[in-house]
PDB file of C-alpha atoms in Angstrom:
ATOM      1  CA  UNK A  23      12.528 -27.220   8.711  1.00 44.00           C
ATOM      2  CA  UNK A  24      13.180 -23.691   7.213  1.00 47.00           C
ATOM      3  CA  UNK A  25      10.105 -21.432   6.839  1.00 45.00           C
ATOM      4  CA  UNK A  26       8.535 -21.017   3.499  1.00 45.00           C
ATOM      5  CA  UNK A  27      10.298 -18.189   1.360  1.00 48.00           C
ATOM      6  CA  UNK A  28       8.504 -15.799  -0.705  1.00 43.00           C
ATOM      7  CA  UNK A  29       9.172 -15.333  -4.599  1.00 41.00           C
ATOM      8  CA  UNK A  30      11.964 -12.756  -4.833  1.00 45.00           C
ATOM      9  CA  UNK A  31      11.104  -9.281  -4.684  1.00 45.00           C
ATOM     10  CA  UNK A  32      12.291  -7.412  -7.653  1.00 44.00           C
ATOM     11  CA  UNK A  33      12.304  -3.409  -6.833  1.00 47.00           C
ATOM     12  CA  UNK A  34       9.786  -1.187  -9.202  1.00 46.00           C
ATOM     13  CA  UNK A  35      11.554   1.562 -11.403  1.00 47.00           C
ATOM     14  CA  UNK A  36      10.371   2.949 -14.606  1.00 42.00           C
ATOM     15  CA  UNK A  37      11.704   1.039 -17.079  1.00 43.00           C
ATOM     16  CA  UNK A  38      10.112  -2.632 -14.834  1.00 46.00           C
ATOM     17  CA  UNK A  39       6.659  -1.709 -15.158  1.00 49.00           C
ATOM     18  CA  UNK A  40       4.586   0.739 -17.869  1.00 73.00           C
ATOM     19  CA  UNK A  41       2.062   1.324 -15.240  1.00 86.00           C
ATOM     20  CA  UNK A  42       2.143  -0.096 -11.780  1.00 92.00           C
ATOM     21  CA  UNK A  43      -0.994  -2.368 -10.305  1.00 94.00           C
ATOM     22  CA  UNK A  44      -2.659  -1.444  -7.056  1.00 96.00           C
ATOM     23  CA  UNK A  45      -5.146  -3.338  -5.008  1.00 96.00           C
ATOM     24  CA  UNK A  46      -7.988  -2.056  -4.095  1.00 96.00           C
ATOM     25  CA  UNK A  47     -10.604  -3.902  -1.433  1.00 93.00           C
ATOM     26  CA  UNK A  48     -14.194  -2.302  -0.596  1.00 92.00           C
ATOM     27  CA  UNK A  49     -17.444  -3.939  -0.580  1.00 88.00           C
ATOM     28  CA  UNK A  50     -19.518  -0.586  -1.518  1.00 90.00           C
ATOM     29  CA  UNK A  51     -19.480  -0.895  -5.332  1.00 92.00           C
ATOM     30  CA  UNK A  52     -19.593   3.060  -5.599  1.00 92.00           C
ATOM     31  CA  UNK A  53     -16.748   3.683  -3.082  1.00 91.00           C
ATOM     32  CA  UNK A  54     -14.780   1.077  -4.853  1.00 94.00           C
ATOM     33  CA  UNK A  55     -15.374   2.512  -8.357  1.00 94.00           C
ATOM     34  CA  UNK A  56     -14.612   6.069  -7.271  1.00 93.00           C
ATOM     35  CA  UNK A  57     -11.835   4.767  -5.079  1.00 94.00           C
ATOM     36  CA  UNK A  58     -10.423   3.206  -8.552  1.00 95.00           C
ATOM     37  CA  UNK A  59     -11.160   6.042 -11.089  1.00 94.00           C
ATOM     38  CA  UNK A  60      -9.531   8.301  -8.231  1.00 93.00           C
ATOM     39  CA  UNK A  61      -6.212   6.135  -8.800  1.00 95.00           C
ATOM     40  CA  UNK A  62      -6.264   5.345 -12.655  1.00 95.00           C
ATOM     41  CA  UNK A  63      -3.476   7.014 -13.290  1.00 93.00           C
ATOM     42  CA  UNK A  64      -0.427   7.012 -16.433  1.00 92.00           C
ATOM     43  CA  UNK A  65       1.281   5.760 -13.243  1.00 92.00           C
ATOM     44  CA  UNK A  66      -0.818   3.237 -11.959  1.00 95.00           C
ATOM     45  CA  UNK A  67      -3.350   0.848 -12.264  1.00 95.00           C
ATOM     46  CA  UNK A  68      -5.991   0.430  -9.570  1.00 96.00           C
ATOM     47  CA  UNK A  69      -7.428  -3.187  -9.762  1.00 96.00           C
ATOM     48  CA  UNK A  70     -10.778  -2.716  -7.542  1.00 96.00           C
ATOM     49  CA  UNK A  71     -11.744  -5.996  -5.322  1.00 94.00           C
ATOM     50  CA  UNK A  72     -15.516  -6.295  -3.368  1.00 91.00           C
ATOM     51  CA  UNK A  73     -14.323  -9.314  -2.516  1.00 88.00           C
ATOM     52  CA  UNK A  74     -11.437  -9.941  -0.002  1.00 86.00           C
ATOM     53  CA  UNK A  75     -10.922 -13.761  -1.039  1.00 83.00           C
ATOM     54  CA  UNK A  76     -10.349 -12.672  -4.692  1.00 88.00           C
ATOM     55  CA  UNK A  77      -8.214  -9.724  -3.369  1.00 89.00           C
ATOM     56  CA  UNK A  78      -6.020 -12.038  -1.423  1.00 86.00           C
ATOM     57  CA  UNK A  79      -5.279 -14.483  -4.214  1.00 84.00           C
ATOM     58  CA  UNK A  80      -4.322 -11.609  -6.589  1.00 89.00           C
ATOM     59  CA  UNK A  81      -2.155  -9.962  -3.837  1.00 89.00           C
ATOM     60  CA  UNK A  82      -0.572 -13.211  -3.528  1.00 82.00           C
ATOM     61  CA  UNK A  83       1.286 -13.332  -6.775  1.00 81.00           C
ATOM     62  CA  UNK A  84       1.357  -9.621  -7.244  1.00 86.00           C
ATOM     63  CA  UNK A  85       4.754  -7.437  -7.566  1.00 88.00           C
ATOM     64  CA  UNK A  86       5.153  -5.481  -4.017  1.00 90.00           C
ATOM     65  CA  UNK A  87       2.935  -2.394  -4.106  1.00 93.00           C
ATOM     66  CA  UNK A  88       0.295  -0.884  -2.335  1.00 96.00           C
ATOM     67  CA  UNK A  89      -2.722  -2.128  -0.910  1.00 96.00           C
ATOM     68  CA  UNK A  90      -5.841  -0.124  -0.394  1.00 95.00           C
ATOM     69  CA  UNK A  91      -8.739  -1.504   2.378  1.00 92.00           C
ATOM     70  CA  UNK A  92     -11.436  -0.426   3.942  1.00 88.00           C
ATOM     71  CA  UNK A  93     -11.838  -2.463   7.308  1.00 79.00           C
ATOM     72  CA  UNK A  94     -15.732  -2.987   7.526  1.00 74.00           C
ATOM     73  CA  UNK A  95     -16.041  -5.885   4.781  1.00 75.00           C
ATOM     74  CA  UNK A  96     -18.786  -7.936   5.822  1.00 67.00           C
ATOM     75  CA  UNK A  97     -17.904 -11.433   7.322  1.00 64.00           C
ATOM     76  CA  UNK A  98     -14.622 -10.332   7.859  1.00 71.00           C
ATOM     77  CA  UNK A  99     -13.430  -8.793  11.287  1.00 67.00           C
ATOM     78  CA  UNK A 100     -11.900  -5.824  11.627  1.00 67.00           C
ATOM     79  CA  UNK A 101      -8.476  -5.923  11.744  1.00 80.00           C
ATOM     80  CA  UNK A 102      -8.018  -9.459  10.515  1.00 82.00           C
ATOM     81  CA  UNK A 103      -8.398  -8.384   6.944  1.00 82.00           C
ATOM     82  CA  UNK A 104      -5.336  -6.276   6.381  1.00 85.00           C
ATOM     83  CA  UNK A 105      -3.437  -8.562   9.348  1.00 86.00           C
ATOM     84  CA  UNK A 106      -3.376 -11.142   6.662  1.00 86.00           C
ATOM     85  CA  UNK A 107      -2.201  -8.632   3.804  1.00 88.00           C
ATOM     86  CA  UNK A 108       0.834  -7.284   6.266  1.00 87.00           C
ATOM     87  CA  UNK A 109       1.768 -10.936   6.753  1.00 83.00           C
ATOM     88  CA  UNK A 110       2.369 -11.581   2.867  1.00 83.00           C
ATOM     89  CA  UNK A 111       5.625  -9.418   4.081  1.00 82.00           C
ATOM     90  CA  UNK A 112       5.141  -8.062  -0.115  1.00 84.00           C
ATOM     91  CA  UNK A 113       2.867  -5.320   0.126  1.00 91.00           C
ATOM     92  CA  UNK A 114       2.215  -2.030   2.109  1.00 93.00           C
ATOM     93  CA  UNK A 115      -0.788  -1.590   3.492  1.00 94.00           C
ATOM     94  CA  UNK A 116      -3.421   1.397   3.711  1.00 95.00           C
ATOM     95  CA  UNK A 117      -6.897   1.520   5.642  1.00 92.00           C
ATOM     96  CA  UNK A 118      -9.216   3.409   4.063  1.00 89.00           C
ATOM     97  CA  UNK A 119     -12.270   3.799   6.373  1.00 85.00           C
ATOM     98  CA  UNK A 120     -14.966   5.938   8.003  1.00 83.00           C
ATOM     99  CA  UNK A 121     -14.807   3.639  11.522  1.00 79.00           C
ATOM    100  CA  UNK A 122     -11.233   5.071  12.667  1.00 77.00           C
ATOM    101  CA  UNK A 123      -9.964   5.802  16.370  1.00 79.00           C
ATOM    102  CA  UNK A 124      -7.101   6.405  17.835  1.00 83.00           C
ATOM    103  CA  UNK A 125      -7.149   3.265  19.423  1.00 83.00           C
ATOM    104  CA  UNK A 126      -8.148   1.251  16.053  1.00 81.00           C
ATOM    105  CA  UNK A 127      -4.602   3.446  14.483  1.00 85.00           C
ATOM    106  CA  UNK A 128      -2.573   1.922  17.152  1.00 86.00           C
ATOM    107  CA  UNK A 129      -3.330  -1.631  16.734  1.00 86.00           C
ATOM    108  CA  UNK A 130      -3.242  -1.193  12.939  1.00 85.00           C
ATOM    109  CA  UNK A 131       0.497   0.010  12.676  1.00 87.00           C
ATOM    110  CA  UNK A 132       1.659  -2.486  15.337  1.00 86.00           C
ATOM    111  CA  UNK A 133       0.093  -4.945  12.252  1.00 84.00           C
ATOM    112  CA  UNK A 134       2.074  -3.518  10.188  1.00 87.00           C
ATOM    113  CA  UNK A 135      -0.573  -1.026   8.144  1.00 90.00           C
ATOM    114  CA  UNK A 136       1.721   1.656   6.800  1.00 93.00           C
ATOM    115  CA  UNK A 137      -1.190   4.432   6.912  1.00 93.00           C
ATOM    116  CA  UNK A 138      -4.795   4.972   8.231  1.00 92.00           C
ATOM    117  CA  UNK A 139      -7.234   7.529   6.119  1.00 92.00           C
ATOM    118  CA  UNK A 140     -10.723   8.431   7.679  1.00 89.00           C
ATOM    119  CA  UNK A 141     -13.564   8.743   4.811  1.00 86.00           C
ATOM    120  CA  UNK A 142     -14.088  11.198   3.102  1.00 85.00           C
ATOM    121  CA  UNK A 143     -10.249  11.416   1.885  1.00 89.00           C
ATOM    122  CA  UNK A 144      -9.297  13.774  -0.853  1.00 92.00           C
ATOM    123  CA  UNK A 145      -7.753  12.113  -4.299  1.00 92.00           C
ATOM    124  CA  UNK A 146      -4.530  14.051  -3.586  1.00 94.00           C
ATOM    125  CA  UNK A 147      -4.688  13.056  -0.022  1.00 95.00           C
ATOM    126  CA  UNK A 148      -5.272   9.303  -1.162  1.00 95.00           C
ATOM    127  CA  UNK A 149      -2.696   9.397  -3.878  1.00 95.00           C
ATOM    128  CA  UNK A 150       0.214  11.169  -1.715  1.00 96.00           C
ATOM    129  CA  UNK A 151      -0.694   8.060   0.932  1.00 95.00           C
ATOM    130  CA  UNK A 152       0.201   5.908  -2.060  1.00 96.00           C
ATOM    131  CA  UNK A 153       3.005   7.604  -3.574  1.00 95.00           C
ATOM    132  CA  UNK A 154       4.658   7.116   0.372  1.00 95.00           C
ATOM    133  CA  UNK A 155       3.645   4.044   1.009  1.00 94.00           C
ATOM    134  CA  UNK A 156       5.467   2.770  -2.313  1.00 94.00           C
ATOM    135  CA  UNK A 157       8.460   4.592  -2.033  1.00 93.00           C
ATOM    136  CA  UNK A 158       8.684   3.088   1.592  1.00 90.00           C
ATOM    137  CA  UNK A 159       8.091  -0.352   0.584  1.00 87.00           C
ATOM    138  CA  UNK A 160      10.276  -0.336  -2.463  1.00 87.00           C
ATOM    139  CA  UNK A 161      13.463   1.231   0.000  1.00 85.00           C
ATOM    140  CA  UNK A 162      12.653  -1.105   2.621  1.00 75.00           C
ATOM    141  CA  UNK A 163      15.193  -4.699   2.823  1.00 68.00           C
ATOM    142  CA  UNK A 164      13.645  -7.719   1.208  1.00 61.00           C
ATOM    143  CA  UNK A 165      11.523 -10.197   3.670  1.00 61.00           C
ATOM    144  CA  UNK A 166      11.861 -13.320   2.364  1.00 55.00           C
ATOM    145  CA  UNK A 167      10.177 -15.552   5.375  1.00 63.00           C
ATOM    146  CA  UNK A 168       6.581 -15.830   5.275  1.00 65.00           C
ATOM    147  CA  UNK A 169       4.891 -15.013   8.910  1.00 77.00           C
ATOM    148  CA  UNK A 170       1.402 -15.740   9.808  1.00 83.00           C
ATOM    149  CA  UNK A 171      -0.678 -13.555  12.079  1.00 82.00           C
ATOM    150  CA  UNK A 172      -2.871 -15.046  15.302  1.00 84.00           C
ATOM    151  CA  UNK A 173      -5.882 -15.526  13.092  1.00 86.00           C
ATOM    152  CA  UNK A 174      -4.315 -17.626  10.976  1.00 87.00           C
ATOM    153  CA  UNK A 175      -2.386 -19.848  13.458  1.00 88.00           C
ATOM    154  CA  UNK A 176      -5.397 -20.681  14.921  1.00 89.00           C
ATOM    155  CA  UNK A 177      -7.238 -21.323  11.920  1.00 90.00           C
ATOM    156  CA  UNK A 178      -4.055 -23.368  10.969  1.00 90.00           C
ATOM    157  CA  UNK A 179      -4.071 -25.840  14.140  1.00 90.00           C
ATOM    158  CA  UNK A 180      -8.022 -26.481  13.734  1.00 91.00           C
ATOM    159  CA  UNK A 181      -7.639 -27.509  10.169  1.00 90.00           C
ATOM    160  CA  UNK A 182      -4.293 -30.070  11.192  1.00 89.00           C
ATOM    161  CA  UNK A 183      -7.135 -30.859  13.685  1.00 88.00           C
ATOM    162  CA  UNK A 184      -9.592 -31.866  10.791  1.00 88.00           C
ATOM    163  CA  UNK A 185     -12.026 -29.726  11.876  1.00 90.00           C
ATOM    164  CA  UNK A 186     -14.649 -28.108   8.939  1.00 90.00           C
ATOM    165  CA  UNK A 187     -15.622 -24.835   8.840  1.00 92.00           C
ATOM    166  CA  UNK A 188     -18.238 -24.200  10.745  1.00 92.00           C
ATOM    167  CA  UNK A 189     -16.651 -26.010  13.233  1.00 93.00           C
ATOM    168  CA  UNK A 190     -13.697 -23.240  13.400  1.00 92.00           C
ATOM    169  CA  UNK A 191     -15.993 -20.384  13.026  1.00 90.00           C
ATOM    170  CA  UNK A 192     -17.957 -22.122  16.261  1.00 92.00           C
ATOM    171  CA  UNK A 193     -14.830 -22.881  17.959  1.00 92.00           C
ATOM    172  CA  UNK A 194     -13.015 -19.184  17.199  1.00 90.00           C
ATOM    173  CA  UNK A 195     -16.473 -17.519  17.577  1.00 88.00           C
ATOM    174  CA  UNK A 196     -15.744 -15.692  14.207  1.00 85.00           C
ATOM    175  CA  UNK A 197     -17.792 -15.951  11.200  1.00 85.00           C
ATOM    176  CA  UNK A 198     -17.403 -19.122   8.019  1.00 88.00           C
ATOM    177  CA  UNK A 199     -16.549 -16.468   5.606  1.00 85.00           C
ATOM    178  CA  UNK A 200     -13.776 -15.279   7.883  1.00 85.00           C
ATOM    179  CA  UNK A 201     -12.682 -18.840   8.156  1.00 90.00           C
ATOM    180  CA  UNK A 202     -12.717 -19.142   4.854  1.00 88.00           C
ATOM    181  CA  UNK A 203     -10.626 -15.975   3.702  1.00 86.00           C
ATOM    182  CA  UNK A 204      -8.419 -17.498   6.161  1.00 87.00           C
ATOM    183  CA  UNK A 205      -8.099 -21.422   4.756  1.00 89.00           C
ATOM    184  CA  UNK A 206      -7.622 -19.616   1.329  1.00 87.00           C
ATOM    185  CA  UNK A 207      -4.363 -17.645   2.415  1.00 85.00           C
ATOM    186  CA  UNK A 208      -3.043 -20.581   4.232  1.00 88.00           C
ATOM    187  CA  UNK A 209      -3.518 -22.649   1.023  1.00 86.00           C
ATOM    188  CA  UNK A 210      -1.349 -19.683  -0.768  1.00 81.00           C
ATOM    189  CA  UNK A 211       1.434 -19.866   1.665  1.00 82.00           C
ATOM    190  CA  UNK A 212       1.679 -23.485   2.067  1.00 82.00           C
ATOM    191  CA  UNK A 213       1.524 -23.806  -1.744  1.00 79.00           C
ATOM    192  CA  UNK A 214      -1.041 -26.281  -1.343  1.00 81.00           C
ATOM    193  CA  UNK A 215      -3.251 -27.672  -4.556  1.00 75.00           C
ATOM    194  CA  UNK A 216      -6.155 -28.692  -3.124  1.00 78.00           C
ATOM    195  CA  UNK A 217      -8.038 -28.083   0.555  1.00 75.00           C
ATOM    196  CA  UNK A 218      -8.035 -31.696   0.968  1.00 75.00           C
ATOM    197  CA  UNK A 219      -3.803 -31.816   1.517  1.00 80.00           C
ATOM    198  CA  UNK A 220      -4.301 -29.005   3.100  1.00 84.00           C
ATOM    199  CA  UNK A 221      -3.497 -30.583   6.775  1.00 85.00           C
ATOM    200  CA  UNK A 222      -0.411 -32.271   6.237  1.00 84.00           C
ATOM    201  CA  UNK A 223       0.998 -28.970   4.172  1.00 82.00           C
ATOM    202  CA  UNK A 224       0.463 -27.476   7.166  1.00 85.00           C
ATOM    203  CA  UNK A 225       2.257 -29.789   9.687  1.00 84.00           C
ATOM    204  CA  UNK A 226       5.196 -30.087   7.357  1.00 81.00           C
ATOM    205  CA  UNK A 227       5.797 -25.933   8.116  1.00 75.00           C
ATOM    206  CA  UNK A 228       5.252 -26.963  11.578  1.00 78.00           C
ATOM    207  CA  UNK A 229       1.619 -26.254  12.982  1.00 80.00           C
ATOM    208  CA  UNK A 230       0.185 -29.637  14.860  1.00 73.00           C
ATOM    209  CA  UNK A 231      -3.468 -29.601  16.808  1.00 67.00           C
ATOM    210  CA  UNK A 232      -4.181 -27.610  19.920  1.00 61.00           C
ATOM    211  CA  UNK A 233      -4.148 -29.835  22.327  1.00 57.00           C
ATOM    212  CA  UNK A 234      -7.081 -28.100  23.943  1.00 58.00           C
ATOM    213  CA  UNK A 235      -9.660 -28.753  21.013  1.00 52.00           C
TER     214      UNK A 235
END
């Protein structure tokens, strides 16, 4: 069976869009309001997220553009956050964060993350990371296959498994809310109306239990 295929992707210019929509995820209301003032621009318009579930559904049926994140939201692991924004295959992706290494950088691009900023950035140092990211993404070939990262493959095959919750965050040693954020993209790319049909969305694109679990 053929993968899932996005919505088409319909490239930005002036004349598309009066002002264009970011996405911006952070859990510290003041870094997320100054984050978003810092952005409000005649050119775009920041729309500020605390919380990542709310984030993803909006990102979801967004126009491509640029995604802002910080990495430490609570519940959420590291990495696993943006993994699942890259894997939209829509969007590009920047970390904004104060807990950045070298080795943190490396695994984010191989993600796909199109930049990494250390807090405190600069507004011109955050908006020229923008103004890049967008003008990659917008001259970059259409992606019109859906792709799911590890998290979610593994979330995936519990679920076909009927397992709940808990029992994934047990079984993946990762926390519910994680799980959840995870369940709600999968419901996204699977089109799926309800958690219940969930499961059998799931096998028909072709994930079936772990035989381990």
């Amino acid at each position: 069976m053929s993968p899932p295929r996005l919505p088409p992707r319909v490239p930005f210019t002036s004349s598309t869009f009066e002002r264009r929509d970011l996405i911006v995820i952070d859990d510290e209301p003041s870094v997320l309001a100054a984050t978003v003032l810092c952005l409000d621009t005649p050119e775009w318009r920041p729309r500020g997220f605390a919380d990542p579930v709310e984030a993803l559904m909006f990102a979801s049926d967004a126009e491509p553009t640029c995604i802002i994140a910080d990495l430490k939201i609570p519940g959420i692991e590291d990495l696993d956050l943006v993994a699942a924004f890259c894997a939209l295959r829509r969007h590009g992706v920047i970390i904004l964060s104060a807990y950045v290494d070298v080795q943190m950088t490396v695994e984010a691009m191989r993600t796909g993350v199109d930049n990494v900023l250390v807090k405190p950035t600069s507004p011109e140092q955050l908006a020229d990371a923008v103004r890049k990211t967008l003008a990659a993404l917008d001259a970059a070939p259409v992606q019109d296959h859906l792709t799911f990262t590890r998290r979610e493959r593994q979330v995936a095959e519990l679920i076909v498994a009927g397992k709940r919750t808990k029992e994934i965050a047990l079984d993946l040693g990762i926390s519910p809310r994680t799980v959840e954020f995870f369940r709600a993209s999968l419901l996204r790319k699977t089109h799926s109306t309800s958690t219940a049909g969930l499961g059998a969305a799931l096998m028909r694109v072709g994930f079936y239990p772990d035989p381990r679990t």
